[in-house]
Coordinates of C-alpha atoms in Angstrom, one line a residue:
X1284 CA 0.2 145.7 261.4
X1285 CA 1.8 147.5 264.1
X1286 CA -0.1 150.7 265.1
X1287 CA 1.4 153.9 266.1
X1288 CA 1.0 157.8 266.2
X1289 CA 3.5 160.1 265.0
X1290 CA 3.5 163.8 265.4
X1291 CA 5.2 166.5 263.3
X1292 CA 5.7 170.2 263.2
X1293 CA 4.6 171.9 259.7
X1294 CA 8.2 172.4 258.6
X1295 CA 10.0 171.3 255.4
X1296 CA 12.3 169.1 257.6
X1297 CA 9.3 166.9 258.4
X1298 CA 9.5 165.7 255.0
X1299 CA 10.6 162.2 255.5
X1300 CA 7.6 161.4 257.9
X1301 CA 5.3 163.0 255.4
X1302 CA 6.8 161.2 252.3
X1303 CA 6.8 157.9 254.0
X1304 CA 3.0 158.2 254.4
X1305 CA 2.3 159.6 251.1
X1306 CA 4.3 156.9 249.3
X1307 CA 3.1 154.0 251.4
X1308 CA 6.3 153.2 253.0
X1309 CA 4.9 152.6 256.4
X1310 CA 2.4 150.2 255.1
X1311 CA 4.9 148.3 253.3
X1312 CA 7.0 148.0 256.5
X1313 CA 4.0 146.5 258.4
X1314 CA 3.1 149.9 260.0
X1315 CA -0.5 151.4 260.5
X1316 CA 0.6 155.1 261.3
X1317 CA -1.5 158.0 262.1
X1318 CA 0.1 161.3 261.5
X1319 CA -0.7 164.3 263.9
X1320 CA 0.3 167.9 263.0
X1321 CA 1.1 170.0 265.9
X1322 CA 1.5 173.8 266.1
X1323 CA 4.3 174.0 268.5
X1324 CA 7.1 171.9 270.2
X1325 CA 5.6 172.1 273.7
X1326 CA 2.5 170.1 272.4
X1327 CA 4.8 167.4 270.9
X1328 CA 7.0 167.2 274.1
X1329 CA 3.9 166.8 276.2
X1330 CA 2.2 164.2 274.2
X1331 CA 5.2 162.2 274.2
X1332 CA 5.6 162.5 277.9
X1333 CA 1.9 161.4 278.3
X1334 CA 2.1 158.5 275.9
X1335 CA -0.4 160.2 273.5
X1336 CA 1.9 159.6 270.6
X1337 CA 4.5 157.0 270.1
X1338 CA 7.1 159.0 268.0
X1339 CA 7.7 162.4 266.5
X1340 CA 9.8 164.7 264.5
X1341 CA 11.6 166.6 267.2
X1342 CA 14.1 169.2 267.9
X1343 CA 17.5 167.4 268.6
X1344 CA 18.3 168.8 271.9
X1345 CA 14.8 168.3 273.4
X1346 CA 15.2 164.8 274.8
X1347 CA 18.5 165.8 276.4
X1348 CA 17.2 169.0 277.9
X1349 CA 14.4 167.1 279.3
X1350 CA 16.6 164.4 280.7
X1351 CA 18.7 166.9 282.4
X1352 CA 15.9 168.5 284.1
X1353 CA 15.5 171.6 281.9
X1354 CA 11.6 171.9 281.6
X1355 CA 9.0 169.2 282.0
X1356 CA 9.9 165.5 281.7
X1357 CA 9.4 163.7 278.5
X1358 CA 10.2 160.2 279.8
X1359 CA 12.8 158.4 278.2
X1360 CA 13.0 159.1 274.4
X1361 CA 15.5 157.3 272.1
X1362 CA 16.5 158.7 268.6
X1363 CA 17.3 155.9 266.0
X1364 CA 18.1 158.4 263.2
X1365 CA 18.4 162.2 262.4
X1366 CA 15.8 163.4 259.8
X1367 CA 18.1 165.3 257.7
X1368 CA 20.5 168.2 258.0
X1369 CA 20.1 172.1 257.9
X1370 CA 16.9 173.7 256.9
X1371 CA 16.8 176.8 259.1
X1372 CA 17.2 180.5 258.1
X1373 CA 17.5 183.7 260.2
X1374 CA 15.2 186.7 259.0
X1375 CA 15.6 190.3 260.1
X1376 CA 12.9 193.1 259.6
X1377 CA 13.1 195.5 257.0
X1378 CA 13.6 198.2 259.6
X1379 CA 16.5 196.3 261.1
X1380 CA 18.1 195.6 257.8
X1381 CA 18.2 199.2 257.0
X1382 CA 19.8 200.2 260.2
X1383 CA 22.3 197.5 259.8
X1384 CA 23.1 198.8 256.4
X1385 CA 23.0 202.4 257.5
X1386 CA 23.3 203.8 253.8
X1387 CA 26.0 201.2 252.9
X1388 CA 26.0 197.6 251.8
X1389 CA 25.1 194.9 254.2
X1390 CA 28.0 192.4 254.9
X1391 CA 26.1 189.2 254.9
X1392 CA 28.9 187.1 256.1
X1393 CA 28.1 185.8 259.6
X1394 CA 31.2 187.5 261.2
X1395 CA 30.4 190.6 259.2
X1396 CA 26.8 190.9 260.0
X1397 CA 27.5 190.1 263.6
X1398 CA 29.9 193.1 263.8
X1399 CA 27.0 195.2 262.2
X1400 CA 24.5 193.9 264.9
X1401 CA 27.1 194.8 267.6
X1402 CA 27.3 198.3 266.2
X1403 CA 23.6 198.6 266.1
X1404 CA 23.3 197.3 269.7
X1405 CA 25.6 200.1 271.0
X1406 CA 23.7 202.7 268.8
X1407 CA 20.3 201.7 270.4
X1408 CA 21.8 202.0 273.9
X1409 CA 23.0 205.5 273.2
X1410 CA 19.7 206.5 271.8
X1411 CA 17.9 205.0 274.9
X1412 CA 16.2 202.2 272.8
X1413 CA 15.3 198.8 274.2
X1414 CA 17.1 195.7 273.4
X1415 CA 16.7 193.9 270.0
X1416 CA 14.1 191.1 270.1
X1417 CA 14.7 187.8 268.4
X1418 CA 12.3 184.9 268.4
X1419 CA 13.2 181.1 268.5
X1420 CA 10.7 178.2 268.3
X1421 CA 12.0 176.6 271.5
X1422 CA 14.4 177.5 274.5
X1423 CA 16.6 174.4 274.1
X1424 CA 16.7 174.4 270.1
X1425 CA 19.5 174.5 267.6
X1426 CA 17.9 177.9 266.4
X1427 CA 18.6 179.5 270.0
X1428 CA 22.1 178.2 269.8
X1429 CA 22.8 179.3 266.3
X1430 CA 21.7 182.9 267.2
X1431 CA 23.7 182.9 270.4
X1432 CA 26.7 181.7 268.7
X1433 CA 26.4 184.6 266.0
X1434 CA 25.7 187.3 268.4
X1435 CA 28.5 186.2 270.7
X1436 CA 31.1 186.1 267.8
X1437 CA 31.1 189.9 267.6
X1438 CA 31.8 190.1 271.4
X1439 CA 28.0 190.7 272.5
X1440 CA 26.5 189.0 275.5
X1441 CA 23.4 187.1 274.3
X1442 CA 21.9 186.9 277.6
X1443 CA 22.3 190.6 278.6
X1444 CA 22.2 192.4 275.3
X1445 CA 19.5 190.6 273.3
X1446 CA 15.9 189.6 274.3
X1447 CA 14.8 186.2 273.3
X1448 CA 11.2 185.1 273.0
X1449 CA 9.7 181.7 272.0
X1450 CA 7.1 181.7 269.3
X1451 CA 5.8 179.0 266.9
X1452 CA 7.5 179.3 263.7
X1453 CA 4.2 179.9 261.6
X1454 CA 3.4 183.0 263.8
X1455 CA 6.8 184.4 263.4
X1456 CA 6.3 186.4 260.1
X1457 CA 3.3 188.3 261.5
X1458 CA 5.2 189.3 264.6
X1459 CA 8.1 190.8 262.4
X1460 CA 5.2 192.5 260.3
X1461 CA 3.6 194.0 263.4
X1462 CA 7.0 195.1 264.8
X1463 CA 6.9 192.9 268.0
X1464 CA 10.3 191.2 266.9
X1465 CA 13.3 192.4 265.1
X1466 CA 14.0 188.9 263.6
X1467 CA 13.8 185.2 264.1
X1468 CA 15.4 182.0 263.3
X1469 CA 13.2 179.1 262.2
X1470 CA 12.9 176.0 260.0
X1471 CA 11.7 176.5 256.4
X1472 CA 9.7 177.6 254.8
X1473 CA 8.5 180.2 257.2
X1474 CA 11.6 182.5 256.7
X1475 CA 11.1 182.4 253.1
X1476 CA 7.3 183.0 253.2
X1477 CA 7.9 186.1 255.3
X1478 CA 10.4 187.5 252.8
X1479 CA 8.1 186.7 249.8
X1480 CA 5.6 188.8 251.7
X1481 CA 7.9 191.7 251.9
X1482 CA 8.0 191.2 255.9
X1483 CA 12.0 191.2 256.1
X1484 CA 14.9 189.5 254.6
X1485 CA 16.8 186.3 255.1
X1486 CA 20.3 187.4 256.5
X1487 CA 21.8 183.7 256.5
X1488 CA 20.8 180.2 256.4
X1489 CA 22.1 177.0 258.3
X1490 CA 24.7 176.1 255.8
X1491 CA 26.4 179.6 256.4
X1492 CA 26.7 178.8 260.1
X1493 CA 27.7 175.1 259.7
X1494 CA 27.8 173.4 256.4
X1495 CA 26.1 170.2 257.5
X1496 CA 24.3 171.2 260.7
X1497 CA 22.3 168.6 262.8
X1498 CA 18.6 169.9 263.5
X1499 CA 15.7 167.3 263.8
X1500 CA 15.7 163.6 265.0
X1501 CA 13.1 160.9 265.1
X1502 CA 12.1 160.8 268.7
X1503 CA 10.5 157.5 269.9
X1504 CA 9.1 156.5 273.3
X1505 CA 11.6 154.2 274.8
X1506 CA 8.9 152.1 276.3
X1507 CA 7.1 151.8 272.9
X1508 CA 10.4 151.1 271.1
X1509 CA 11.3 148.3 273.8
X1510 CA 7.8 146.9 273.3
X1511 CA 8.0 146.8 269.7
X1512 CA 11.7 146.2 268.7
X1513 CA 10.9 145.0 265.1
X1514 CA 8.5 147.7 264.6
X1515 CA 11.1 150.3 265.7
X1516 CA 13.6 149.1 263.0
X1517 CA 10.8 149.1 260.5
X1518 CA 9.9 152.7 261.3
X1519 CA 13.6 153.7 260.9
X1520 CA 13.7 151.7 257.5
X1521 CA 10.6 153.3 256.1
X1522 CA 12.0 156.8 256.9
X1523 CA 15.3 156.0 255.4
X1524 CA 13.6 154.8 252.3
X1525 CA 11.9 158.2 252.4
X1526 CA 15.2 159.7 252.4
X1527 CA 16.5 158.0 249.5
X1528 CA 13.3 159.1 247.6
X1529 CA 13.4 162.8 248.7
X1530 CA 17.1 163.2 248.0
X1531 CA 16.6 162.2 244.3
X1532 CA 16.4 165.3 242.2
X1533 CA 14.0 163.8 239.8
X1534 CA 11.4 163.7 242.7
X1535 CA 11.8 167.5 243.6
X1536 CA 8.5 168.6 242.2
X1537 CA 6.5 165.7 243.9
X1538 CA 8.3 166.4 247.2
X1539 CA 7.2 170.2 247.0
X1540 CA 3.6 168.8 246.2
X1541 CA 3.6 166.6 249.4
X1542 CA 5.0 169.3 251.5
X1543 CA 2.5 172.1 250.1
X1544 CA -0.6 170.1 251.0
X1545 CA -2.9 171.7 253.6
X1546 CA -2.5 168.6 255.8
X1547 CA 1.2 168.8 255.7
X1548 CA 3.3 172.0 256.0
X1549 CA 0.5 174.1 254.2
X1550 CA 2.6 177.0 252.9
X1551 CA 2.9 178.5 249.4
X1552 CA 4.9 176.4 246.7
X1553 CA 7.2 179.3 246.0
X1554 CA 8.2 179.7 249.7
X1555 CA 8.9 175.8 249.8
X1556 CA 10.8 176.0 246.5
X1557 CA 12.9 178.8 247.9
X1558 CA 13.7 177.1 251.2
X1559 CA 14.8 173.8 249.3
X1560 CA 17.1 175.9 247.3
X1561 CA 18.6 178.2 249.9
X1562 CA 18.2 176.7 253.5
X1563 CA 20.7 173.8 252.6
X1564 CA 18.3 171.3 253.8
X1565 CA 19.2 167.7 252.9
X1566 CA 17.6 164.3 253.3
X1567 CA 20.4 162.1 252.0
X1568 CA 20.1 159.1 254.2
X1569 CA 23.7 158.3 253.8
X1570 CA 25.3 161.6 254.9
X1571 CA 22.5 163.3 257.0
X1572 CA 20.6 160.7 259.1
X1573 CA 23.0 158.9 261.2
X1574 CA 22.5 159.7 264.9
X1575 CA 26.2 160.9 265.7
X1576 CA 27.0 160.8 269.4
X1577 CA 29.3 163.8 268.7
X1578 CA 26.1 166.0 267.6
X1579 CA 24.5 164.8 271.0
X1580 CA 27.5 166.1 272.9
X1581 CA 27.7 169.3 270.8
X1582 CA 24.2 170.1 271.7
X1583 CA 24.7 169.5 275.5
X1584 CA 28.0 171.4 275.2
X1585 CA 25.9 174.5 274.0
X1586 CA 23.6 174.1 277.0
X1587 CA 26.7 174.4 279.4
X1588 CA 28.2 177.1 277.1
X1589 CA 25.1 179.4 277.4
X1590 CA 24.7 178.8 281.2
X1591 CA 21.5 176.6 280.9
X1592 CA 23.3 173.5 282.4
X1593 CA 26.2 172.7 284.7
X1594 CA 29.1 170.7 283.2
X1595 CA 28.7 168.1 286.2
X1596 CA 27.1 165.3 284.1
X1597 CA 28.2 162.3 282.1
X1598 CA 27.4 163.6 278.7
X1599 CA 28.7 160.4 277.0
X1600 CA 26.3 158.3 278.9
X1601 CA 23.4 160.4 278.4
X1602 CA 24.1 160.7 274.7
X1603 CA 24.3 157.1 274.3
X1604 CA 21.0 156.8 276.3
X1605 CA 19.3 158.7 273.6
X1606 CA 20.9 158.4 270.3
X1607 CA 20.9 154.9 269.0
X1608 CA 23.3 154.3 266.2
X1609 CA 23.0 150.7 266.6
X1610 CA 19.4 150.9 265.4
X1611 CA 20.3 153.0 262.5
X1612 CA 22.8 150.4 261.3
X1613 CA 20.2 147.6 261.7
X1614 CA 17.7 149.6 259.7
X1615 CA 20.1 150.8 257.0
X1616 CA 22.1 147.7 256.2
X1617 CA 19.3 145.9 254.2
X1618 CA 19.0 149.2 252.1
X1619 CA 22.5 149.0 250.9
X1620 CA 23.5 152.0 252.9
X1621 CA 27.1 152.0 254.2
X1622 CA 27.5 152.1 257.9
X1623 CA 29.9 154.1 259.7
X1624 CA 32.4 152.1 262.0
X1625 CA 32.4 154.6 264.8
X1626 CA 29.6 156.5 266.5
X1627 CA 31.4 159.7 266.9
X1628 CA 33.3 162.1 264.6
X1629 CA 35.1 165.5 264.9
X1630 CA 32.6 168.3 264.1
X1631 CA 34.2 171.2 262.1
X1632 CA 37.6 171.5 260.5
X1633 CA 36.6 169.8 257.1
X1634 CA 36.3 172.6 254.4
X1635 CA 36.0 170.2 251.6
X1636 CA 34.9 166.6 251.0
X1637 CA 36.2 163.9 253.1
X1638 CA 35.7 160.3 253.9
X1639 CA 34.5 158.4 256.8
X1640 CA 35.5 154.8 257.6
X1641 CA 32.4 152.6 257.0
X1642 CA 31.4 149.2 255.8
X1643 CA 31.2 147.9 253.2
X1644 CA 32.3 151.1 251.7
X1645 CA 33.9 154.3 253.1
X1646 CA 31.5 157.3 253.0
X1647 CA 32.2 160.3 251.1
X1648 CA 30.9 163.2 253.3
X1649 CA 30.3 166.9 252.3
X1650 CA 32.1 169.6 253.8
X1651 CA 31.7 170.0 257.7
X1652 CA 32.8 173.4 258.9
X1653 CA 31.7 176.0 261.2
X1654 CA 31.6 179.8 260.3
X1655 CA 34.2 180.8 262.9
X1656 CA 36.7 178.0 262.1
X1657 CA 35.7 176.2 265.4
X1658 CA 36.3 172.5 265.9
X1659 CA 34.6 170.3 268.2
X1660 CA 36.1 166.9 269.3
X1661 CA 34.5 164.6 271.7
X1662 CA 36.4 164.1 275.0

């Protein structure tokens, strides 16, 4: 048995890591895994950097940000798979919601709500009020990019007209309740728990922004992976098996039960259930776990777009330095999954189901569309 330590954040999208432990998939793949629950992403980053853990459930942009000199180094991290798609929601306080409505009906489309937000920003400026404050779980995170894109779609300057703070997801609801922040974007089930407790209302979720949005990946220390190549494939295979199980409708109640455990996500059953219904979270190993190079480039493109990074980097080389589609294929083939022939695809521009060339059979993919009609093509 190969021993390893895996960290995770208490979120629904850590499900594959939790399911693989609960159902014995690690053991059956020859792995003796110790799971470590962490309160925030900085802890996970630092423990990877110092070799205190071997792998982790991590935000997809984290290893790129670290490799590009944004924040402390993590050492080299590879990502042999994604851990699903979607799963985040944006919640605003009851007070902000009322001001956005202003006696009328709230337009919940992303473009419509962004225009209402722009109106509120201007009204606050005239009234001499401070900037709206939104929380995200990490600076270099999909949550931050989603909120900035949403804000900018109405012509606002996200850097100058909104205040951003970093808060662990499980603490965000209390900060809304106490009036410290006006809203937040986080992984489920914390927005759903906040809404159930009357602390605010969910404005939109990942599928409204991007119908199949990349989010978390399995991050593995490259040194560990290189020293344990067979175990790396076994770990990836165990998590793909967990994806097969978790994406089966008949297993839904058991999945909620695993997530609700005190040692797992430790959130109310109802919040977890609402999140699985409303956040678009999918664990389908065939359509939501491949580590697309185009996803990696999109994340780094967002860092450039928002002034976090200069464009003077070889993004293709860095993407392939971290994302490892070859390892996914090696782990997936024995499970009967179809393997994409290419490592990249166009992101956006697909409003309905479409096919990706793969072997032995093409893969029928769900819609892949961004809310503003944008299309991202790799250079």
